CSV table of C-alpha atoms in Angstrom, one decimal:
chain,number,residue,atom,x,y,z
A,22,MET,CA,-24.6,14.7,-4.4
A,23,THR,CA,-22.4,13.3,-7.2
A,24,PRO,CA,-19.9,15.8,-8.7
A,25,THR,CA,-20.3,16.3,-12.4
A,26,ALA,CA,-17.4,16.3,-14.8
A,27,ALA,CA,-16.2,19.8,-15.8
A,28,PRO,CA,-14.4,20.7,-18.9
A,29,ALA,CA,-10.7,20.1,-18.6
A,30,PRO,CA,-8.4,23.1,-18.6
A,31,ALA,CA,-7.1,24.0,-22.0
A,32,ALA,CA,-3.4,23.3,-22.3
A,33,ALA,CA,-1.2,25.8,-24.0
A,34,PRO,CA,-0.2,24.8,-27.6
A,35,GLY,CA,2.5,22.1,-27.4
A,36,THR,CA,1.8,21.4,-23.7
A,37,ALA,CA,0.7,17.9,-22.7
A,38,PRO,CA,-2.6,17.7,-20.6
A,39,VAL,CA,-0.6,16.3,-17.7
A,40,ASP,CA,1.6,19.4,-17.7
A,41,ALA,CA,-1.3,21.9,-18.1
A,42,ARG,CA,-1.8,24.6,-15.5
A,43,VAL,CA,-5.2,24.8,-13.7
A,44,PRO,CA,-6.7,28.1,-12.9
A,45,ALA,CA,-6.5,29.0,-9.2
A,46,ARG,CA,-10.2,29.2,-8.7
A,47,ARG,CA,-10.6,25.6,-9.8
A,48,LEU,CA,-7.4,24.2,-8.3
A,49,LEU,CA,-8.5,24.2,-4.6
A,50,PRO,CA,-11.8,22.3,-5.1
A,51,LEU,CA,-10.2,19.8,-7.4
A,52,ALA,CA,-7.4,19.3,-4.9
A,53,ALA,CA,-9.9,18.9,-2.1
A,54,GLN,CA,-11.6,16.1,-3.9
A,55,HIS,CA,-8.3,14.2,-4.1
A,56,VAL,CA,-7.8,14.7,-0.3
A,57,LEU,CA,-11.3,13.5,0.5
A,58,ALA,CA,-10.8,10.4,-1.6
A,59,MET,CA,-7.5,9.4,0.1
A,60,ILE,CA,-7.5,10.7,3.6
A,61,ALA,CA,-9.4,7.7,5.1
A,62,ALA,CA,-6.4,5.5,4.4
A,63,PRO,CA,-3.8,7.4,6.5
A,64,VAL,CA,-6.3,8.1,9.3
A,65,SER,CA,-7.4,4.5,9.6
A,66,THR,CA,-3.8,3.2,9.3
A,67,VAL,CA,-2.6,5.5,12.1
A,68,PHE,CA,-5.4,4.4,14.4
A,69,LEU,CA,-4.8,0.8,13.7
A,70,THR,CA,-1.1,1.3,14.5
A,71,ALA,CA,-1.9,3.2,17.7
A,72,GLY,CA,-4.4,0.7,18.9
A,73,THR,CA,-2.2,-2.3,18.2
A,74,LEU,CA,0.9,-0.8,19.8
A,75,GLY,CA,-1.1,0.9,22.7
A,76,LEU,CA,0.2,4.4,21.9
A,77,ALA,CA,-0.8,7.3,24.1
A,78,PRO,CA,-3.1,9.9,22.6
A,79,GLY,CA,-0.3,12.5,22.2
A,80,THR,CA,1.9,10.0,20.4
A,81,THR,CA,-1.0,9.0,18.2
A,82,ALA,CA,-1.6,12.6,17.3
A,83,SER,CA,2.0,13.1,16.5
A,84,LEU,CA,2.1,10.0,14.3
A,85,LEU,CA,-1.0,11.1,12.4
A,86,SER,CA,0.6,14.5,11.8
A,87,ALA,CA,3.7,12.8,10.5
A,88,VAL,CA,1.8,10.5,8.2
A,89,LEU,CA,-0.4,13.3,6.7
A,90,VAL,CA,2.7,15.6,6.2
A,91,LEU,CA,4.6,12.7,4.5
A,92,CYS,CA,1.5,11.9,2.3
A,93,GLY,CA,1.5,15.5,1.2
A,94,ALA,CA,5.3,15.6,0.6
A,95,GLY,CA,5.1,12.4,-1.4
A,96,ALA,CA,2.3,13.8,-3.6
A,97,LEU,CA,4.3,16.9,-4.2
A,98,LEU,CA,7.4,14.9,-5.0
A,99,GLN,CA,5.7,12.5,-7.4
A,100,SER,CA,3.7,15.2,-9.1
A,101,LEU,CA,6.4,17.9,-9.6
A,102,GLY,CA,9.5,15.7,-9.6
A,103,VAL,CA,13.0,16.7,-8.6
A,104,TRP,CA,15.9,15.5,-10.7
A,105,ARG,CA,15.3,11.7,-11.2
A,106,ILE,CA,13.0,11.4,-8.2
A,107,GLY,CA,9.3,11.5,-8.9
A,108,ALA,CA,7.6,10.6,-12.2
A,109,ARG,CA,5.8,13.9,-12.7
A,110,LEU,CA,2.5,12.2,-12.9
A,111,PRO,CA,-0.7,12.9,-10.9
A,112,PHE,CA,0.0,10.5,-8.1
A,113,VAL,CA,-0.7,10.6,-4.4
A,114,MET,CA,1.2,8.8,-1.6
A,115,LEU,CA,-0.3,6.8,1.2
A,116,PRO,CA,1.0,4.6,4.1
A,117,GLY,CA,0.9,1.1,2.6
A,118,GLY,CA,-1.8,-1.0,4.2
A,119,ALA,CA,0.1,-4.2,3.6
A,120,ALA,CA,3.4,-2.6,4.7
A,121,THR,CA,1.7,-1.4,7.9
A,122,ALA,CA,0.6,-5.0,8.6
A,123,LEU,CA,4.1,-6.2,8.4
A,124,PHE,CA,5.4,-3.2,10.4
A,125,LEU,CA,3.0,-4.1,13.3
A,126,GLN,CA,4.0,-7.8,13.1
A,127,ILE,CA,7.6,-6.9,13.5
A,128,ALA,CA,6.8,-4.4,16.3
A,129,GLN,CA,4.9,-7.1,18.2
A,130,ASP,CA,7.5,-9.7,17.8
A,131,HIS,CA,10.7,-7.7,18.1
A,132,GLY,CA,9.8,-4.3,19.5
A,133,THR,CA,9.0,-0.9,17.9
A,134,PRO,CA,12.7,0.2,17.6
A,135,THR,CA,13.3,-2.9,15.4
A,136,ALA,CA,10.2,-2.1,13.4
A,137,ALA,CA,11.4,1.4,12.8
A,138,GLY,CA,14.8,0.1,11.7
A,139,SER,CA,13.2,-2.4,9.4
A,140,VAL,CA,11.5,0.5,7.6
A,141,LEU,CA,14.8,2.1,7.0
A,142,LEU,CA,16.4,-1.1,5.8
A,143,ALA,CA,13.5,-1.8,3.4
A,144,ALA,CA,13.6,1.7,1.9
A,145,ALA,CA,17.4,1.4,1.5
A,146,LEU,CA,17.0,-2.0,-0.2
A,147,LEU,CA,14.4,-0.6,-2.7
A,148,ILE,CA,16.9,2.1,-3.7
A,149,ALA,CA,19.7,-0.5,-4.0
A,150,VAL,CA,17.9,-2.9,-6.3
A,151,LEU,CA,16.6,-0.3,-8.8
A,152,PRO,CA,19.6,-0.8,-11.2
A,153,LEU,CA,18.4,-4.5,-11.3
A,154,TYR,CA,14.7,-3.5,-11.7
A,155,ALA,CA,14.0,-5.6,-14.9
A,156,ARG,CA,15.4,-8.7,-13.2
A,157,VAL,CA,13.8,-8.3,-9.8
A,158,VAL,CA,10.3,-7.6,-11.1
A,159,ARG,CA,10.2,-10.9,-12.9
A,160,LEU,CA,10.3,-12.7,-9.5
A,161,PHE,CA,6.9,-11.4,-8.7
A,162,PRO,CA,4.3,-12.5,-11.3
A,163,PRO,CA,0.6,-12.2,-10.5
A,164,LEU,CA,0.6,-15.6,-8.7
A,165,VAL,CA,3.3,-14.5,-6.2
A,166,MET,CA,1.7,-11.1,-5.8
A,167,GLY,CA,-1.7,-12.6,-5.2
A,168,VAL,CA,-0.4,-15.0,-2.6
A,169,THR,CA,1.4,-12.2,-0.8
A,170,VAL,CA,-1.5,-9.8,-0.7
A,171,LEU,CA,-4.0,-12.5,0.3
A,172,LEU,CA,-1.8,-13.5,3.2
A,173,ILE,CA,-1.3,-9.9,4.3
A,174,GLY,CA,-5.0,-9.3,4.3
A,175,ILE,CA,-5.8,-12.4,6.3
A,176,ALA,CA,-3.0,-11.6,8.9
A,177,MET,CA,-4.3,-8.1,9.3
A,178,ILE,CA,-7.9,-9.1,9.8
A,179,ARG,CA,-6.7,-10.9,12.9
A,180,VAL,CA,-4.8,-7.9,14.0
A,181,ALA,CA,-7.8,-5.6,13.4
A,182,ALA,CA,-10.0,-7.9,15.3
A,183,ARG,CA,-7.8,-7.5,18.4
A,184,LEU,CA,-8.6,-3.8,18.4
A,185,VAL,CA,-12.2,-4.8,19.1
A,186,THR,CA,-11.7,-7.7,21.4
A,187,GLY,CA,-8.5,-6.6,23.2
A,188,PRO,CA,-5.2,-8.6,23.3
A,189,ASP,CA,-6.9,-11.5,25.2
A,190,GLY,CA,-9.4,-12.0,22.4
A,191,GLU,CA,-12.4,-11.7,24.6
A,192,GLY,CA,-14.2,-8.6,23.6
A,193,GLU,CA,-16.9,-6.7,25.6
A,194,PRO,CA,-20.3,-6.9,23.8
A,195,ARG,CA,-20.6,-3.1,23.5
A,196,ALA,CA,-17.2,-3.0,21.8
A,197,VAL,CA,-18.2,-5.7,19.3
A,198,LEU,CA,-21.5,-4.0,18.8
A,199,LEU,CA,-19.8,-0.6,18.1
A,200,ALA,CA,-17.4,-2.2,15.6
A,201,GLY,CA,-20.4,-3.9,13.9
A,202,LEU,CA,-22.3,-0.6,13.6
A,203,THR,CA,-19.2,1.0,12.2
A,204,VAL,CA,-18.9,-1.7,9.5
A,205,ALA,CA,-22.6,-1.3,8.8
A,206,ALA,CA,-22.2,2.5,8.4
A,207,THR,CA,-19.2,2.0,6.1
A,208,VAL,CA,-21.1,-0.4,3.9
A,209,GLY,CA,-24.2,1.9,3.8
A,210,ALA,CA,-22.0,4.8,2.8
A,211,TYR,CA,-20.4,2.7,0.0
A,212,VAL,CA,-23.8,1.6,-1.3
A,213,LEU,CA,-25.6,5.0,-1.1
A,214,LEU,CA,-22.8,7.4,-2.1
A,215,ARG,CA,-21.8,7.9,-5.7
A,216,GLY,CA,-18.8,9.1,-7.6
A,217,VAL,CA,-15.8,10.5,-5.7
A,218,TRP,CA,-17.9,10.5,-2.5
A,219,ARG,CA,-18.0,6.7,-2.5
A,220,GLN,CA,-14.3,6.7,-2.0
A,221,THR,CA,-14.8,8.4,1.4
A,222,ALA,CA,-16.9,5.5,2.7
A,223,ILE,CA,-14.3,4.4,5.2
A,224,LEU,CA,-14.0,8.0,6.6
A,225,THR,CA,-17.8,8.3,6.6
A,226,GLY,CA,-18.1,5.0,8.5
A,227,MET,CA,-15.6,6.1,11.1
A,228,ALA,CA,-17.4,9.4,11.6
A,229,ALA,CA,-20.7,7.6,12.0
A,230,GLY,CA,-19.1,5.2,14.5
A,231,VAL,CA,-17.8,8.0,16.6
A,232,LEU,CA,-21.2,9.7,16.6
A,233,LEU,CA,-22.9,6.4,17.6
A,234,ALA,CA,-20.3,5.8,20.4
A,235,VAL,CA,-21.0,9.2,21.9
A,236,VAL,CA,-24.8,9.1,21.5
A,237,THR,CA,-25.3,5.5,22.7
A,238,GLY,CA,-22.5,5.4,25.3
A,239,LEU,CA,-20.9,2.5,23.6
A,240,GLY,CA,-17.6,4.3,23.5
A,241,ALA,CA,-15.9,7.6,24.5
A,242,PHE,CA,-14.4,10.3,22.2
A,243,THR,CA,-11.4,11.8,24.0
A,244,PRO,CA,-9.2,14.1,21.9
A,245,ALA,CA,-5.6,14.6,22.9
A,246,PRO,CA,-4.9,18.0,24.4
A,247,GLY,CA,-3.1,20.6,22.3
A,248,SER,CA,-3.7,23.5,19.9
A,249,GLY,CA,-2.1,25.5,17.2
A,250,PHE,CA,0.5,24.1,14.9
A,251,SER,CA,3.3,21.7,15.8
A,252,LEU,CA,5.9,19.5,14.1
A,253,PRO,CA,5.7,15.7,14.4
A,254,ALA,CA,8.0,14.0,17.0
A,255,LEU,CA,11.3,12.7,15.7
A,256,LEU,CA,12.1,9.0,16.7
A,257,PRO,CA,8.9,8.4,18.7
A,258,TYR,CA,10.0,4.8,19.5
A,259,GLY,CA,13.6,5.7,20.4
A,260,THR,CA,16.8,4.9,18.4
A,261,PRO,CA,16.0,2.5,15.5
A,262,ARG,CA,17.4,-1.0,15.9
A,263,PHE,CA,18.6,-2.9,12.8
A,264,ASP,CA,18.0,-6.6,12.5
A,265,VAL,CA,18.0,-8.0,9.0
A,266,LEU,CA,16.3,-11.3,9.9
A,267,ALA,CA,13.5,-9.5,11.8
A,268,ALA,CA,13.2,-7.0,8.9
A,269,LEU,CA,12.7,-9.8,6.3
A,270,PRO,CA,8.9,-9.3,6.0
A,271,LEU,CA,9.3,-5.7,5.0
A,272,LEU,CA,12.4,-6.4,2.9
A,273,VAL,CA,10.5,-8.9,0.8
A,274,PHE,CA,7.5,-6.6,0.6
A,275,SER,CA,9.7,-3.7,-0.7
A,276,LEU,CA,10.8,-5.9,-3.6
A,277,THR,CA,7.2,-6.9,-4.4
A,278,THR,CA,6.2,-3.3,-4.7
A,279,LEU,CA,8.2,-2.9,-7.9
A,280,ALA,CA,5.6,-5.1,-9.7
A,281,GLU,CA,2.8,-2.9,-8.3
A,282,ILE,CA,4.6,0.3,-9.1
A,283,THR,CA,5.0,-0.9,-12.7
A,284,GLY,CA,1.3,-1.5,-13.2
A,285,GLN,CA,0.3,1.8,-11.6
A,286,THR,CA,2.8,3.8,-13.5
A,287,VAL,CA,1.6,2.4,-16.9
A,288,LEU,CA,-2.0,2.9,-16.0
A,289,ASN,CA,-1.5,6.5,-14.9
A,290,SER,CA,0.6,7.3,-18.0
A,291,GLU,CA,-2.1,5.9,-20.2
A,292,THR,CA,-4.8,7.8,-18.3
A,293,VAL,CA,-3.1,11.2,-18.7
A,294,GLY,CA,-2.2,10.6,-22.3
A,295,ARG,CA,1.5,10.1,-21.9
A,296,THR,CA,3.3,7.2,-23.6
A,297,PRO,CA,4.2,4.7,-20.9
A,298,ASP,CA,7.9,4.3,-20.3
A,299,PRO,CA,8.4,1.9,-17.3
A,300,GLY,CA,12.1,1.8,-17.7
A,301,ARG,CA,12.3,5.6,-17.1
A,302,ASP,CA,9.3,6.3,-14.8
A,303,VAL,CA,9.2,3.2,-12.5
A,304,PRO,CA,12.6,3.9,-11.0
A,305,ARG,CA,11.6,7.5,-10.5
A,306,VAL,CA,8.4,6.5,-8.7
A,307,ALA,CA,10.3,4.0,-6.6
A,308,ARG,CA,13.0,6.5,-5.6
A,309,ALA,CA,10.3,8.9,-4.3
A,310,ASP,CA,8.7,6.1,-2.4
A,311,ALA,CA,12.0,5.1,-0.8
A,312,LEU,CA,13.0,8.6,0.0
A,313,VAL,CA,9.7,9.4,1.8
A,314,SER,CA,9.8,6.0,3.5
A,315,LEU,CA,13.3,6.8,4.8
A,316,VAL,CA,12.0,10.0,6.4
A,317,GLY,CA,8.9,8.2,7.6
A,318,GLY,CA,11.0,5.6,9.4
A,319,LEU,CA,12.5,8.4,11.5
A,320,PHE,CA,9.0,9.6,12.4
A,321,GLY,CA,7.5,6.3,13.3
A,322,THR,CA,5.6,5.4,10.2
A,323,SER,CA,5.8,2.2,8.0
A,324,LEU,CA,6.7,2.3,4.3
A,325,MET,CA,5.0,4.9,2.3
A,326,VAL,CA,3.7,3.9,-1.1
A,327,THR,CA,2.5,5.7,-4.2
A,328,SER,CA,-1.1,5.0,-4.9
A,329,ALA,CA,-3.1,5.1,-8.2
A,330,GLU,CA,-6.5,5.0,-6.6
A,331,ASN,CA,-7.0,8.7,-7.3
A,332,ILE,CA,-6.8,8.1,-11.1
A,333,GLY,CA,-10.6,7.6,-11.0
A,334,ILE,CA,-11.0,11.2,-10.0
A,335,GLY,CA,-9.0,12.4,-13.0
A,336,ARG,CA,-11.3,10.3,-15.2
A,337,LEU,CA,-14.4,11.7,-13.6
A,338,THR,CA,-13.4,15.4,-13.7
A,339,GLY,CA,-11.5,15.2,-17.0
A,340,VAL,CA,-8.6,17.0,-15.4
A,341,ARG,CA,-5.2,15.3,-16.0
A,342,SER,CA,-2.9,17.9,-14.7
A,343,ARG,CA,-0.3,16.9,-12.2
A,344,PHE,CA,-0.6,20.3,-10.5
A,345,VAL,CA,-3.9,19.2,-9.0
A,346,THR,CA,-2.3,16.4,-7.0
A,347,ALA,CA,0.5,18.7,-6.1
A,348,ALA,CA,-2.0,21.1,-4.6
A,349,ALA,CA,-3.6,18.2,-2.8
A,350,GLY,CA,-0.2,17.5,-1.3
A,351,ALA,CA,0.1,21.0,-0.1
A,352,LEU,CA,-3.3,20.7,1.6
A,353,LEU,CA,-2.3,17.5,3.3
A,354,ILE,CA,0.8,19.1,4.7
A,355,GLY,CA,-1.3,22.0,6.1
A,356,ILE,CA,-3.8,19.5,7.7
A,357,GLY,CA,-1.0,17.5,9.2
A,358,LEU,CA,0.6,20.5,10.8
A,359,ALA,CA,-2.7,21.7,12.3
A,360,THR,CA,-2.5,20.2,15.8
A,361,PRO,CA,-6.3,20.5,16.6
A,362,VAL,CA,-7.2,18.3,13.6
A,363,SER,CA,-4.7,15.5,14.4
A,364,ARG,CA,-5.4,15.6,18.1
A,365,ALA,CA,-9.2,15.5,17.6
A,366,LEU,CA,-8.8,12.5,15.3
A,367,ALA,CA,-6.6,10.8,17.9
A,368,GLY,CA,-9.7,10.5,20.2
A,369,ILE,CA,-11.6,8.0,18.0
A,370,PRO,CA,-12.5,4.9,20.0
A,371,GLU,CA,-10.5,1.7,19.3
A,372,ALA,CA,-13.6,-0.3,18.5
A,373,VAL,CA,-14.5,2.2,15.7
A,374,VAL,CA,-11.0,1.9,14.4
A,375,GLY,CA,-11.2,-1.8,14.5
A,376,GLY,CA,-14.4,-1.9,12.6
A,377,SER,CA,-13.1,0.3,9.9
A,378,SER,CA,-9.8,-1.6,9.7
A,379,LEU,CA,-11.7,-4.9,9.3
A,380,VAL,CA,-13.3,-3.5,6.1
A,381,VAL,CA,-9.9,-2.1,4.8
A,382,TYR,CA,-8.0,-5.3,5.3
A,383,ALA,CA,-10.8,-7.6,4.1
A,384,VAL,CA,-10.7,-5.6,0.9
A,385,ILE,CA,-6.9,-6.2,0.7
A,386,ALA,CA,-7.5,-10.0,1.0
A,387,VAL,CA,-10.0,-9.8,-1.8
A,388,MET,CA,-7.4,-7.9,-3.9
A,389,GLY,CA,-5.2,-10.9,-3.4
A,390,VAL,CA,-7.9,-13.2,-4.7
A,391,GLU,CA,-8.4,-11.0,-7.7
A,392,MET,CA,-4.7,-11.1,-8.5
A,393,LEU,CA,-4.7,-14.9,-8.3
A,394,ARG,CA,-7.6,-14.9,-10.7
A,395,ARG,CA,-5.4,-13.1,-13.2
A,396,ALA,CA,-2.6,-15.7,-12.6
A,397,ASP,CA,-2.1,-18.8,-14.7
A,398,LEU,CA,-3.4,-21.5,-12.3
A,399,SER,CA,-3.4,-24.3,-14.8
A,400,GLY,CA,-1.0,-27.2,-14.4
A,401,THR,CA,1.9,-26.5,-12.0
A,402,GLY,CA,0.5,-23.0,-11.2
A,403,SER,CA,-2.3,-24.3,-9.0
A,404,MET,CA,0.2,-26.5,-7.1
A,405,ALA,CA,2.5,-23.6,-6.5
A,406,ALA,CA,-0.3,-21.3,-5.3
A,407,ALA,CA,-1.8,-24.1,-3.0
A,408,LEU,CA,1.5,-24.9,-1.3
A,409,ALA,CA,2.5,-21.3,-0.9
A,410,LEU,CA,-0.9,-20.5,0.8
A,411,ALA,CA,-0.4,-23.5,3.0
A,412,ALA,CA,3.1,-22.3,4.0
A,413,GLY,CA,1.7,-18.9,4.7
A,414,LEU,CA,-1.4,-19.9,6.6
A,415,LEU,CA,0.4,-22.5,8.9
A,416,PRO,CA,2.0,-19.9,11.2
A,417,LEU,CA,-1.2,-17.9,11.3
A,418,LEU,CA,-3.4,-20.9,12.3
A,419,THR,CA,-0.8,-22.6,14.5
A,420,PRO,CA,1.3,-19.8,16.1
A,421,GLY,CA,3.5,-22.1,18.1
A,422,LEU,CA,4.4,-24.4,15.2
A,423,TYR,CA,8.0,-23.3,14.9
A,424,ASP,CA,8.8,-22.6,18.6
A,425,GLY,CA,11.3,-25.3,18.8
A,426,PHE,CA,13.3,-24.1,15.8
A,427,PRO,CA,16.4,-21.8,15.9
A,428,GLY,CA,15.7,-18.1,16.1
A,429,TRP,CA,16.5,-17.3,12.4
A,430,ALA,CA,14.1,-20.1,11.3
A,431,ARG,CA,11.3,-18.8,13.6
A,432,THR,CA,11.7,-15.4,12.1
A,433,VAL,CA,11.5,-16.6,8.5
A,434,LEU,CA,9.0,-19.4,8.8
A,435,GLY,CA,7.0,-17.8,11.6
A,436,SER,CA,5.9,-14.9,9.4
A,437,GLY,CA,3.1,-16.1,7.2
A,438,VAL,CA,3.7,-13.4,4.6
A,439,VAL,CA,7.5,-14.2,4.3
A,440,ALA,CA,7.0,-18.0,4.3
A,441,GLY,CA,4.2,-17.8,1.7
A,442,THR,CA,5.9,-15.3,-0.6
A,443,LEU,CA,9.3,-17.1,-0.6
A,444,THR,CA,7.5,-20.5,-1.2
A,445,ALA,CA,5.6,-18.9,-4.1
A,446,VAL,CA,8.7,-17.5,-5.6
A,447,LEU,CA,10.6,-20.7,-5.4
A,448,LEU,CA,7.8,-23.0,-6.5
A,449,THR,CA,6.9,-20.7,-9.4
A,450,ALA,CA,10.5,-20.8,-10.7
A,451,LEU,CA,11.0,-24.6,-10.0
A,452,LEU,CA,7.6,-25.9,-11.1
A,453,GLY,CA,7.5,-23.5,-14.0
A,454,ARG,CA,10.7,-24.8,-15.4
A,455,SER,CA,9.6,-28.4,-14.8
A,456,GLY,CA,6.4,-27.7,-16.6
A,457,ARG,CA,8.2,-26.2,-19.6
A,458,ARG,CA,10.5,-29.2,-19.8
A,459,ASP,CA,7.5,-31.6,-19.7
A,460,THR,CA,5.7,-29.8,-22.6
A,461,ASP,CA,8.8,-29.1,-24.6
A,462,PRO,CA,8.5,-31.0,-27.9
A,463,GLY,CA,12.2,-31.1,-28.3
A,464,PRO,CA,14.3,-29.6,-31.1
A,465,GLY,CA,12.2,-28.2,-33.8
A,466,PRO,CA,12.7,-28.3,-37.5
A,467,GLU,CA,15.6,-26.5,-39.1
A,468,PRO,CA,15.0,-22.9,-40.2
A,469,GLY,CA,14.5,-24.2,-43.7
A,470,GLY,CA,11.2,-25.7,-42.7
A,471,LEU,CA,11.0,-29.5,-42.3
A,472,LYS,CA,14.2,-29.8,-44.4
A,473,THR,CA,12.3,-29.2,-47.6
A,474,GLY,CA,14.0,-26.0,-48.5
A,475,ALA,CA,10.9,-24.0,-47.8
A,476,PRO,CA,11.6,-20.7,-45.8
A,477,GLY,CA,11.0,-21.1,-42.1
A,478,PRO,CA,9.6,-18.5,-39.7
A,479,ARG,CA,13.0,-16.8,-39.2
A,480,ASP,CA,14.3,-17.4,-42.7
A,481,PRO,CA,14.4,-14.2,-44.7
A,482,GLY,CA,14.5,-16.1,-48.0
């Protein structure tokens, strides 16, 4: 059943719609819609992390609890704002899918303590570069962002596939079948559902996969023991280890998020009727992301990122108030602290998580393709994109290519995302300048206009 748009709450005279209070009787169902639309992302991300790292059910439950609480805290911070932290816009916060991919890559290559330390370093870097926001964001035009996101999606598809096949890459037929059925259920939900419910397709597919696993015997549903309420575990991987070279993938990614934050902030501002002011609001959004990510690194999560995917719900319902997403944040905190919920979710079979993750990360790869479509691929742009993709795909397709290189080179070149992104940044700058020189017609006419005395374009006379 598709929810129908309801009249937006009337704002008090002089109050902007984004600052309008919503009656309590409407606040809970409106907030629940936002939770339903976004909860699949943290759930699937946690199970991908747990399956890849081989976490015990209890640790998985604690990690899920931490992620849900941080999502809620992030939504509250972005929606309500504290000092210069949070944009006071109806945003929600999620564990970044691309950031999780890089976190898992670091954890597999250097260990989970180093991955946790990398999250802390990346969050600190994001705070440090905000005074240089205008300069940094220019390094990541659509071409660079497209290459980065496409490489992340491809790398994560391989990781998600290992949840189905196991680390040796030779999956049991029943696991492959269960993952395929989960994908089919996800696609079916996406095709058949409408409105806000379509955004729950991933969660619906996972639920269908669990049901099929139990009914057919293709998998087992084994919730972790526990009841009541509990706090997430602090430092689940031990004391964080700081290694700048190992952290490079997440450090580079944290810088690229500034470009994405800019677009989302402008879009959200326009949607709620506020005049966009990136210079003021983008640093506030980024500070909230960095602060929640710093806390997340202590509780075992990857970088947390603000998401604009719930903007569609605001358009559907006609409700622009930031207090709705703030209420959604409070709901998420309650769900995260409810131990039975998180421990029940921790029992989902790995093949189901793998099937859902394949869909999620395939979509990320397609997002990269869409970004490249918006980029200027004429002339030197196509060469820059082609070589950057080659640099990023080489370590994915030939994992031992850089084994004979020094350790620092293996860390930089062996990460497809880092190698591809850095290549895209360098080639975009170098080839772009070369292209401008090739097409530069040389010095133009004097301001007087072809020396005839006629006023030129900048001549006031």
